[in-house]
Coordinates of C-alpha atoms and ligand atoms in Angstrom, one line a residue:
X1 CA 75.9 159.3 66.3
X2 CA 78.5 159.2 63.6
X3 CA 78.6 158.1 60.3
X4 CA 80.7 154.8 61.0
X5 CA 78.4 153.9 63.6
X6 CA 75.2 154.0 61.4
X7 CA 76.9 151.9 58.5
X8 CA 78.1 149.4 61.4
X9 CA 74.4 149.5 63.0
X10 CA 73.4 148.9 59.3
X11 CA 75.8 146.2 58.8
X12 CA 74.9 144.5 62.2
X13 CA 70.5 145.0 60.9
X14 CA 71.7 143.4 57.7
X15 CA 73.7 140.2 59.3
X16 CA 70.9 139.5 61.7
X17 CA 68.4 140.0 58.6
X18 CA 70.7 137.3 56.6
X19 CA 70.9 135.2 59.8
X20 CA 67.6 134.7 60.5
X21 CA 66.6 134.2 56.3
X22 CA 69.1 131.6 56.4
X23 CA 68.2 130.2 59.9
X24 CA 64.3 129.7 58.2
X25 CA 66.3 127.9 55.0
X26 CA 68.1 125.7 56.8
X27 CA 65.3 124.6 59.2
X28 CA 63.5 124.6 56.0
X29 CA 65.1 121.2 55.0
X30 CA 63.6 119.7 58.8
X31 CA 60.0 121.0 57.6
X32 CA 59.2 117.9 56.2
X33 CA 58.8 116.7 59.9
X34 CA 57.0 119.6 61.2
X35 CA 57.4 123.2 62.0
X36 CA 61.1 123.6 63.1
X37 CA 60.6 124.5 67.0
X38 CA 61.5 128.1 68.2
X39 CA 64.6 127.2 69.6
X40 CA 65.9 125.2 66.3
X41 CA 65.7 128.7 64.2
X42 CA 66.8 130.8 67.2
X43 CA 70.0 128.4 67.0
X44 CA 70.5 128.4 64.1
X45 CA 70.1 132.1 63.5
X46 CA 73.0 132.6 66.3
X47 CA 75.1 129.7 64.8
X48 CA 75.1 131.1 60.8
X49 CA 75.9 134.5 62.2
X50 CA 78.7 134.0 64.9
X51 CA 80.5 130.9 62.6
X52 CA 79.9 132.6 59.6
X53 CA 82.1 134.2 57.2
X54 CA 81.2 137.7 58.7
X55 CA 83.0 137.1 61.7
X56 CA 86.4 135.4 60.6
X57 CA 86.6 133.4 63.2
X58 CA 86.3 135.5 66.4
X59 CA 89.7 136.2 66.0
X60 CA 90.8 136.6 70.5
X61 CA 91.3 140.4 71.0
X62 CA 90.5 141.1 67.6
X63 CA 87.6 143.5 66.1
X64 CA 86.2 140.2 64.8
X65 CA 85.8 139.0 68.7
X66 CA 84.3 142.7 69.8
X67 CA 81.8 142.3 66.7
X68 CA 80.7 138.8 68.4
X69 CA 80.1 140.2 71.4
X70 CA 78.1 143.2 69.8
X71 CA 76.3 140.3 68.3
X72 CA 75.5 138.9 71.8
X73 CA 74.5 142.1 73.2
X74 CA 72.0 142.5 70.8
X75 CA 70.5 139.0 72.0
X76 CA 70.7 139.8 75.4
X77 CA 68.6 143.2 74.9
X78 CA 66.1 141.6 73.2
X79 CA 65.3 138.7 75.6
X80 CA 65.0 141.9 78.7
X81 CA 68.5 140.3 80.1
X82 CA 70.3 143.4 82.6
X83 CA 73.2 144.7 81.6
X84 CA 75.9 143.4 84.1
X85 CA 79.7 144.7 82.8
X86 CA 82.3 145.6 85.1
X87 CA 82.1 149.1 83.7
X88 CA 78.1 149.5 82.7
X89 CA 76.2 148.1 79.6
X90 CA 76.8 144.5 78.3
X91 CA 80.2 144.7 76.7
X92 CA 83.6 144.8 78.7
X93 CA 86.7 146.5 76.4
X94 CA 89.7 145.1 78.7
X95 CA 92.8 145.8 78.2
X96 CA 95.4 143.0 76.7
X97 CA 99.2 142.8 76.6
X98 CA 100.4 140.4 74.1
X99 CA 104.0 138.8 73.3
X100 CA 106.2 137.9 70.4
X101 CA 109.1 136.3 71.4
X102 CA 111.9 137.8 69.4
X103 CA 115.0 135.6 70.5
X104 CA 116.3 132.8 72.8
X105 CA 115.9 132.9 76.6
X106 CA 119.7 133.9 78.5
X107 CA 120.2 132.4 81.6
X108 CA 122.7 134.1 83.7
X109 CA 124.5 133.9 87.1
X110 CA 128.1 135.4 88.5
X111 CA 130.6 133.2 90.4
X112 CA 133.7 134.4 91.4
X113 CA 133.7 137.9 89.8
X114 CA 132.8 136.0 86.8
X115 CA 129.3 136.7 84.8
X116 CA 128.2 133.2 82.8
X117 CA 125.8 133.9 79.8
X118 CA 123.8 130.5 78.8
X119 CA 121.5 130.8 76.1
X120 CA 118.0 128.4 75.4
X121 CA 119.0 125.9 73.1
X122 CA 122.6 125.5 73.8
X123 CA 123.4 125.0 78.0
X124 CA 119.5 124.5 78.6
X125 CA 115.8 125.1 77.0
X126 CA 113.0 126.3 78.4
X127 CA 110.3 124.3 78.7
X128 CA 107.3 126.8 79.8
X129 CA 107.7 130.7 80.3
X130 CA 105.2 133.1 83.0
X131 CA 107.2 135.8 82.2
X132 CA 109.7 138.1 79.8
X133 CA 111.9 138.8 83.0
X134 CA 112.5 136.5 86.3
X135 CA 115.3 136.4 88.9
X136 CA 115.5 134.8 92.3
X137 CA 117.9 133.4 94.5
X138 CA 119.1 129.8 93.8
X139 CA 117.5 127.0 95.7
X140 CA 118.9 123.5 95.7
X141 CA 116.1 120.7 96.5
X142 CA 117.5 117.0 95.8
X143 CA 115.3 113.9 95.9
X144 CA 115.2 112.8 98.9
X145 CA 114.3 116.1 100.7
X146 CA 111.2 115.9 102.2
X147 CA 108.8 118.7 101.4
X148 CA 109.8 122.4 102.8
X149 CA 108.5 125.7 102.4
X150 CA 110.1 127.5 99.3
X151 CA 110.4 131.3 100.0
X152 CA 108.5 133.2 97.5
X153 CA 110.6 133.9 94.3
X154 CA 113.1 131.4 94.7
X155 CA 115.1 129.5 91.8
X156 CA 114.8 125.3 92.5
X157 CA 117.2 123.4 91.0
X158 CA 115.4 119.9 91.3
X159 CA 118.3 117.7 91.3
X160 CA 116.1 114.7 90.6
X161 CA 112.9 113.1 91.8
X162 CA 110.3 110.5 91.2
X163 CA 108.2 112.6 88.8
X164 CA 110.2 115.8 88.2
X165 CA 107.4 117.4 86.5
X166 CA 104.4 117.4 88.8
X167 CA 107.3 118.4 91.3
X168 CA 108.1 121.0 89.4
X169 CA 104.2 122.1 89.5
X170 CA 103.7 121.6 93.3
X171 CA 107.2 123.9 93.8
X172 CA 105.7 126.1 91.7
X173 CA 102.1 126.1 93.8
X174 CA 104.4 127.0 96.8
X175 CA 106.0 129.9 94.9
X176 CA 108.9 129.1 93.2
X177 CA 109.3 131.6 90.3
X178 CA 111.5 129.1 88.1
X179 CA 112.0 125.6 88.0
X180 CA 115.4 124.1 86.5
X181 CA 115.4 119.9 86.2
X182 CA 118.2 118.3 84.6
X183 CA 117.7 116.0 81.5
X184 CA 119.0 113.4 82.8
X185 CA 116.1 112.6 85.3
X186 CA 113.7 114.7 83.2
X187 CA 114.2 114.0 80.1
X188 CA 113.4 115.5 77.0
X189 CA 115.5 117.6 74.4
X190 CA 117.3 120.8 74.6
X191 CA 115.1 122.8 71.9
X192 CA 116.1 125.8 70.3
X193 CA 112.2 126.2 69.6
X194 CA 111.2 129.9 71.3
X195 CA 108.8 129.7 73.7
X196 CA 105.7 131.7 74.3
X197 CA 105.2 134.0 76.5
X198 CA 101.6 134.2 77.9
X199 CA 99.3 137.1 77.3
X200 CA 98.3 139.4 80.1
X201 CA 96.0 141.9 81.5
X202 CA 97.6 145.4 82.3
X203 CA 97.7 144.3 85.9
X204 CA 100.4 142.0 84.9
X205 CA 97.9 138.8 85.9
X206 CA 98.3 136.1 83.2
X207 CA 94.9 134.0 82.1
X208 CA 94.3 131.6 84.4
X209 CA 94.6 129.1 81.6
X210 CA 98.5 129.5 81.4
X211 CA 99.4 130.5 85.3
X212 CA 102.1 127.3 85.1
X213 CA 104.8 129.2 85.9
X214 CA 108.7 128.5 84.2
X215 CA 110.0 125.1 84.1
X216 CA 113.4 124.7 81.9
X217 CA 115.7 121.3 81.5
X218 CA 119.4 121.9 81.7
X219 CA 122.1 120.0 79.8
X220 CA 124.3 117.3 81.4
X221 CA 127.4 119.8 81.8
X222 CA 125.1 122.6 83.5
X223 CA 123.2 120.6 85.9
X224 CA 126.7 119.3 87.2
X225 CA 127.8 123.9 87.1
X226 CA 123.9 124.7 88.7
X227 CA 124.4 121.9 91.4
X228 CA 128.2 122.8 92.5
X229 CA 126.7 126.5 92.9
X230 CA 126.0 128.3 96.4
X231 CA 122.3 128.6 97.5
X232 CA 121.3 132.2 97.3
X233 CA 123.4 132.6 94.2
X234 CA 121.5 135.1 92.2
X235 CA 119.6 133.3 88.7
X236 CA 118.7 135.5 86.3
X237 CA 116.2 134.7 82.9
X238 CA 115.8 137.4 80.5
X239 CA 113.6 136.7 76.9
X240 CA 113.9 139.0 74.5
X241 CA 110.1 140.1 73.5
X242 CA 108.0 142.9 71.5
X243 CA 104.5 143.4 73.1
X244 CA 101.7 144.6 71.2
X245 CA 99.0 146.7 73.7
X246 CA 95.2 146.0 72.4
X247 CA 91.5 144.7 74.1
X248 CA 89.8 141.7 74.4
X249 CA 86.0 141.8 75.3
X250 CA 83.5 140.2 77.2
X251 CA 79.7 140.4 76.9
X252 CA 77.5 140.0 80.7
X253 CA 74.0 140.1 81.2
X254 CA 72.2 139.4 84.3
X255 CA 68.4 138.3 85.7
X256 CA 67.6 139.7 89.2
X257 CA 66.6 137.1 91.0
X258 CA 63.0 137.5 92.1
X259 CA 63.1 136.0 95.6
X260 CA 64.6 138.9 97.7
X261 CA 65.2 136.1 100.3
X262 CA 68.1 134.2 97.4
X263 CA 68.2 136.8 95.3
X264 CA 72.1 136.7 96.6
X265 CA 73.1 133.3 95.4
X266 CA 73.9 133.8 91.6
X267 CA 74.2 130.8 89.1
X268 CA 77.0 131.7 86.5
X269 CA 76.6 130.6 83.1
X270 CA 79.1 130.8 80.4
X271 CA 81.2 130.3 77.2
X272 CA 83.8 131.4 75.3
X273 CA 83.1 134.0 72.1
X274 CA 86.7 133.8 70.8
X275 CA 88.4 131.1 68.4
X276 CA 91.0 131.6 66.3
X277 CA 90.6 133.9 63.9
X278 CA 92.1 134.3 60.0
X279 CA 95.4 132.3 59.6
X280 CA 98.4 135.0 60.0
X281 CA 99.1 134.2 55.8
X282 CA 96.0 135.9 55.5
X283 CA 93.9 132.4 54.3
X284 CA 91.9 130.2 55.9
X285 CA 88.8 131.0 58.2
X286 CA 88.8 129.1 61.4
X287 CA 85.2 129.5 62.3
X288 CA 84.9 127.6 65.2
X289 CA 81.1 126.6 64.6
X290 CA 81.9 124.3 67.5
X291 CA 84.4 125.9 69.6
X292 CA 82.2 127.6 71.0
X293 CA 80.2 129.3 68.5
X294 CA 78.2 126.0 70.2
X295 CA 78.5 127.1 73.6
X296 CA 77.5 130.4 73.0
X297 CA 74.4 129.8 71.6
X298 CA 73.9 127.6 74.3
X299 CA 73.6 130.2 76.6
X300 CA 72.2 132.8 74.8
X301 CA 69.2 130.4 74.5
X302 CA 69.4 129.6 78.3
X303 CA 69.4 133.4 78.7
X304 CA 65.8 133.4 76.1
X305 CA 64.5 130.8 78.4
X306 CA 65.1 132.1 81.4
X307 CA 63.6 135.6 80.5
X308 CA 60.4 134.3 79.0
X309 CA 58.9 132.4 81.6
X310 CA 58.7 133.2 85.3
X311 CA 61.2 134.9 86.7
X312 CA 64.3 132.5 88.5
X313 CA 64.1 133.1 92.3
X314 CA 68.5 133.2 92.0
X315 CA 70.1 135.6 90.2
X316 CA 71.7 134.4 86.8
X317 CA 75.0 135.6 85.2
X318 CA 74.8 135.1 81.6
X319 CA 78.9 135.8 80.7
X320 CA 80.6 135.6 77.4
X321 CA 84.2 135.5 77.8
X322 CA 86.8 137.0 75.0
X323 CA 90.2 135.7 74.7
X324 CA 90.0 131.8 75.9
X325 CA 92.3 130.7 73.5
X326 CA 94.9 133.1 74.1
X327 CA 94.9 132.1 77.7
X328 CA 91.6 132.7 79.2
X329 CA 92.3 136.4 79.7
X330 CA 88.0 137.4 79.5
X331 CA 87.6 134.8 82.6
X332 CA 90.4 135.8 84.5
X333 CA 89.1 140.0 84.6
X334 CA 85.9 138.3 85.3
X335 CA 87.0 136.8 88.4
X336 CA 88.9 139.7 89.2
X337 CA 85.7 142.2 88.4
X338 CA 82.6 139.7 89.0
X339 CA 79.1 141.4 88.7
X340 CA 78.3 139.5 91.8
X341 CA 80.2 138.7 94.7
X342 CA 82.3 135.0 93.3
X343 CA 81.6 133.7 97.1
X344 CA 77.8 133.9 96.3
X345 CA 78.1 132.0 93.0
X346 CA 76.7 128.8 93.7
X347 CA 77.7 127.0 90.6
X348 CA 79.6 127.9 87.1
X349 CA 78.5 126.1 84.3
X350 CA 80.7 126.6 81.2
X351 CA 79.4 125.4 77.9
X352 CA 81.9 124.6 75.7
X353 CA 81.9 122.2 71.9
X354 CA 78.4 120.7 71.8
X355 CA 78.0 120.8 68.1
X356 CA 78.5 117.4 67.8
X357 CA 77.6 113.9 69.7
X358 CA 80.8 112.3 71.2
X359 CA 80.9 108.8 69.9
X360 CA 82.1 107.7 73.6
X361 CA 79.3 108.5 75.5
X362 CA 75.3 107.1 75.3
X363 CA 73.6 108.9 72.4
X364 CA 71.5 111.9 73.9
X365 CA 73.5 112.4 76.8
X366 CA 76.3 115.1 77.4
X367 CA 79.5 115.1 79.6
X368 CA 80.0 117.2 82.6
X369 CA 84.3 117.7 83.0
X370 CA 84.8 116.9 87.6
X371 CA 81.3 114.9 87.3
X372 CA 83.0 113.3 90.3
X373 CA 84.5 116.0 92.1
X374 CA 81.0 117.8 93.4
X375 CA 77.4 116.4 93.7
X376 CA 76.3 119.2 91.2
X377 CA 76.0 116.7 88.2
X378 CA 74.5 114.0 89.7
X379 CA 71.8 116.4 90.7
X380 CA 71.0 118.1 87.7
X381 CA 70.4 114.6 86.7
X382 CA 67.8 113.7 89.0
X383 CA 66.0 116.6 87.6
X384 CA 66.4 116.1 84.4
X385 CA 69.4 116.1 82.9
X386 CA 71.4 114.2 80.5
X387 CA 74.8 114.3 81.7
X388 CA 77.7 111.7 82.6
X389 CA 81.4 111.9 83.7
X390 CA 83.8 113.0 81.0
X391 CA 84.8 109.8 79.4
X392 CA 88.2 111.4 77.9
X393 CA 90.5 110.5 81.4
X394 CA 93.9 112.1 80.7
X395 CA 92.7 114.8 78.8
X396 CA 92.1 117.2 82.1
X397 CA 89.2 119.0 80.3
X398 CA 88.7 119.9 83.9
X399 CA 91.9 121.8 83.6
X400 CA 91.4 123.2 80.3
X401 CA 88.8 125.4 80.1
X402 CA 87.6 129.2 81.4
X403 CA 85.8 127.2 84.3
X404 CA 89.2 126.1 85.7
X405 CA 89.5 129.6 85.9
X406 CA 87.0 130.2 88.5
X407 CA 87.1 126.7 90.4
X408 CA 90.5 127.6 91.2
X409 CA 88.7 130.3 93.5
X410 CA 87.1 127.5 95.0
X411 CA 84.1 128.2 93.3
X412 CA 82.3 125.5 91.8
X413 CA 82.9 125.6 88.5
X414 CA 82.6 123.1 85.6
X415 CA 82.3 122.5 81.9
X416 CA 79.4 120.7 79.7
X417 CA 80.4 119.5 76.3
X418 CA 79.9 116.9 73.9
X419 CA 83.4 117.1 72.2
X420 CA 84.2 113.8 71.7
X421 CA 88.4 114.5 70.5
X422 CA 86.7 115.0 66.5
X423 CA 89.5 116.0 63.8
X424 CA 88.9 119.7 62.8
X425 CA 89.0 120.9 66.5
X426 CA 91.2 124.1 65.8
X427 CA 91.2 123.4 62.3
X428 CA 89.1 125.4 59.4
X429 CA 87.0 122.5 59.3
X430 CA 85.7 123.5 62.5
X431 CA 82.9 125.0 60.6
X432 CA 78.5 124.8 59.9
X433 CA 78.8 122.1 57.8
X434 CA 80.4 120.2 60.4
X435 CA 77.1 121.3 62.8
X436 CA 74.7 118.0 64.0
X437 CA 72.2 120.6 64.3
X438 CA 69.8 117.8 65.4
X439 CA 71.9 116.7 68.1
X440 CA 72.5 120.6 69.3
X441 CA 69.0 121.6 69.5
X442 CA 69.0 118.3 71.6
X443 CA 71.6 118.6 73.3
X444 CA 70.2 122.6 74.8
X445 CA 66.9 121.6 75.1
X446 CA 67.8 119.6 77.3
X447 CA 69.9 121.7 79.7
X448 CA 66.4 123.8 80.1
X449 CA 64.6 122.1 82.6
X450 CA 67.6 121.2 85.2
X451 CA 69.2 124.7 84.7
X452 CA 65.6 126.3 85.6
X453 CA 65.3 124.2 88.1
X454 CA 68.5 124.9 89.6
X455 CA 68.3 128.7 89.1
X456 CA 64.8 128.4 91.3
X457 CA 66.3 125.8 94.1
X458 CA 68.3 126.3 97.4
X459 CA 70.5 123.6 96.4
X460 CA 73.9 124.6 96.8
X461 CA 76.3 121.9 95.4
X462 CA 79.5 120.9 97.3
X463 CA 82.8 119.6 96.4
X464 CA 83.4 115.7 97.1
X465 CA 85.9 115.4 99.8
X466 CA 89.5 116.2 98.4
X467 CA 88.2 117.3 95.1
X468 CA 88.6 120.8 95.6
X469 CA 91.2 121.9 93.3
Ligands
LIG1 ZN1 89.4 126.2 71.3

C-alpha cells in the first residue's frame, strides 16, 4: 500500500465521517417530528457527500467521477452487495476518446479531373457529426421515391421531402453514413458554429446517447452542384480534431438471486454518477444534487434494502454509470460487457432527477418516461407504486437518458424521475439547497415495496404492440 493511497483512504474515512455528521444535522432540523427514519440520514449522508463541494461536480471522465464511484463502492461493500465489473471488483476504468474540434468541416468531391473543396459555413454546415472522417458514394433519393434499401455507407442527398429531418433519421437507421438536405426544404441557417464530435470508447462505438449519425444542410448554389452530380460520385467529409485519450468509470454490484430456479432473470437498476464538473474558467461547481446525485442515492438505498431483508429470488444489477453527459459512454460498455446476459434482464429501471416534485404531476407520485410503451408501470403500480406517464410530451425523456441505451437492445428499459423542466437543470444551482429532501425520502420509499416485489416475481413485462423502439 502506498503512501497516496493511505492519505486518499484517509480522505475518503474523513468525507464519510463529515457526511454522516452533517447527514445527523440536517435531519436534526426534522427532529422536531420524530426521529429522522434510517433511510432519511442514509440519504442524506450519500447526498452531502456526492453533491458536495468534495466532488466538484462528478466532472464525466474526470478523477472527480472515479472518486464518486469509489464513494459508491464503499456503499455497496457495506450493504454485502457482490462485486459485478466487467473486469472484477466494483469499479470499471474504461477507456474514453474525447474530441475538440479544431476547425470547420471540408466537404469534397472530384468532377471531371477537378477536386472541389467546400468548407462548413460557407457552401454548407453541418448540422450533427458521428465522426472526424466519413466518405461514401453519393446517393440521390428525391421526394417521391418510395422507400429503398440504402447500401451501407452511402452519401443521400435528400432532394426534398415531407419532413426532411426524421427522413434524414430513418436513412440513417438503414445505414446511410451522411445525410446532405438542402435549405431550401430544410431550412435552417448555414452556421459557421463547429460542431461536436461525440466521445467514444476505444472500440470506436459512440454512446448510445449521440449514435445520430451526420446530417448537414447545403446552400442553394450547392444543392443545385450535389443534385446535377453522378450517383456513386465519391463524398468525402474531413473535421479537423485533437483527441485527448482518458477513462470514465462505472461502479456494479450484484445480489445472487436466491431461487436457483430465476436466479437467471436479472432486474437492472441504475443511474448516472457524472454531471458536469468545474466550469472550464476554473469557477463555478455544478453539483448536480439532482442530476443524478438523486438517482444515485436512489439506488444505493434500493441496493441497502434489498440486502437487509430476505434475499430477492432474481438476481439484481445495482449499475452506476460514468459519462452520461458526455454521451452515455458508461451505459454503452455496459451493454457491450453486461455482468449478466442483457437477454435475461427482465427490466432496466434508470433513476434519474428525483430531488424535486414536478409541479405537473399529482403530489406523491413519480413519472415513468414509455409508461405506455410496456405493461411494466402499470404493474408496479398495482403493487404499490406511485408512478404515472411522463407528462412532458415532446421532451422524448424516453430518448434521453442511459436507459435508451439499453431499450434499444430491445431490452426493457426505462427511466423514473420527478424532473419537472426546473431552472438550474445543468446549471450551478443544481445544488443541496435546491434538495426537497421531504419529497426524496418520499419519493424512494416508495419505489421499495414494488421494486421488492418485482425483484421476487416471475412477471416479466412486455412491450405494448409497436412500442418497441
Ligand atoms: Zn444531466
Amino acid at each position: 500500500m502506498n503512501l497516496a493511497r493511505t492519505r486518499r483512504k484517509i480522505y475518503f474515512r474523513f468525507l464519510v465521517l463529515l457526511a454522516v455528521l452533517s447527514a445527523i444535522a440536517a435531519a436534526g432540523s426534522d427532529a422536531a417530528l420524530g426521529h429522522p427514519s434510517a433511510l432519511a440520514l442514509s440519504v442524506r449522508a450519500h447526498m452531502n457527500v456526492l453533491a458536495g463541494p468534495g466532488m466538484r461536480g462528478r466532472g464525466s471522465a474526470t478523477p472527480d467521477e472515479h472518486a464518486a464511484a469509489v464513494y459508491i463502492t464503499g456503499q455497496l461493500k457495506n450493504y454485502g452487495i457482490e462485486p459485478a465489473a466487467s473486469g472484477g471488483g466494483y469499479v470499471e476504468q474504461i477507456p474514453v476518446e474525447r474530441y475538440t474540434v479544431t476547425g470547420p468541416p471540408v466537404l469534397s468531391f472530384q468532377v471531371a479531373q477537378r477536386q472541389n473543396r467546400w468548407t462548413h459555413g460557407n457552401e454548407f454546415s453541418v448540422w450533427r457529426l458521428g465522426a472526424a472522417h466519413l466518405s461514401g458514394p453519393l446517393l440521390k433519393i428525391d421526394a417521391t421515391a418510395t422507400a429503398g434499401k440504402v447500401a451501407p455507407g452511402s452519401v443521400v442527398y435528400l432532394d426534398s421531402a415531407a419532413n426532411p429531418w426524421s427522413k434524414a433519421d430513418e436513412l440513417i437507421a438503414e445505414g446511410a453514413s451522411l445525410v446532405m438536405l438542402n435549405r431550401a426544404s430544410a431550412g435552417g441557417q448555414i452556421s459557421k458554429d463547429l460542431p461536436r464530435i461525440p466521445n467514444r470508447l476505444p472500440d470506436k462505438s459512440i454512446g448510445g446517447l449521440d449514435a445520430s449519425g451526420t446530417k448537414l444542410i447545403l446552400a442553394d448554389e450547392s444543392s443545385q452542384i450535389i443534385s446535377s452530380l453522378a450517383d456513386g460520385t465519391i463524398i468525402t467529409l474531413d473535421t479537423p480534431a485533437r483527441v485527448a485519450k482518458g477513462f470514465t468509470w462505472n461502479a456494479v454490484g450484484k445480489l445472487t438471486g436466491s431461487d436457483p430456479a430465476m436466479r437467471e432473470d436479472a432486474l437492472v437498476l441504475s443511474a448516472h454518477l457524472d454531471h458536469l464538473g468545474v466550469a472550464r474558467n476554473g469557477g463555478a461547481i455544478y453539483y448536480g444534487a439532482d442530476d443524478d446525485a438523486s438517482g444515485v442515492s436512489a439506488v444505493l438505498e434500493m441496493a441497502r434494502s434489498l440486502s437487509s431483508g430476505p434475499r430477492p429470488k432474481r438476481t439484481v444489477v445495482f449499475a452506476f454509470f460514468g459519462s452520461e453527459e458526455i454521451g452515455g459512454l458508461g451505459s454503452t460498455w455496459f451493454e457491450e460487457h453486461p455482468p449478466v446476459r442483457l437477454d435475461h434482464v427482465v427490466a432496466d429501471l434508470e433513476f434519474e432527477m428525483l430531488g424535486r416534485p414536478d409541479p405537473k404531476i399529482p403530489s406523491g407520485t413519480l413519472w415513468l418516461s414509455g409508461y405506455e410503451r410496456t405493461n411494466l408501470g402499470a404493474t408496479l403500480d398495482e403493487h404499490g407504486g406511485h408512478l404515472v406517464p411522463d407528462p412532458h410530451v415532446g421532451e422524448n425523456f424516453f430518448q434521453r437518458s442511459d436507459n435508451y441505451v439499453l431499450a434499444k437492445k430491445g431490452v426493457i428499459a426505462q427511466t423514473i424521475s420527478s424532473f419537472g423542466l426546473h431552472k438550474d437543470y445543468h446549471r450551478p444551482t443544481d445544488d443541496l439547497a435546491h434538495i426537497d429532501f421531504t419529497h426524496l425520502d418520499e419519493a424512494i420509499g416508495s419505489l421499495i415495496a414494488p421494486i421488492t416485489w418485482l425483484a421476487n416475481s416471475d412477471f416479466k413485462p412486455t412491450w405494448n404492440s409497436g412500442e418497441r423502439p
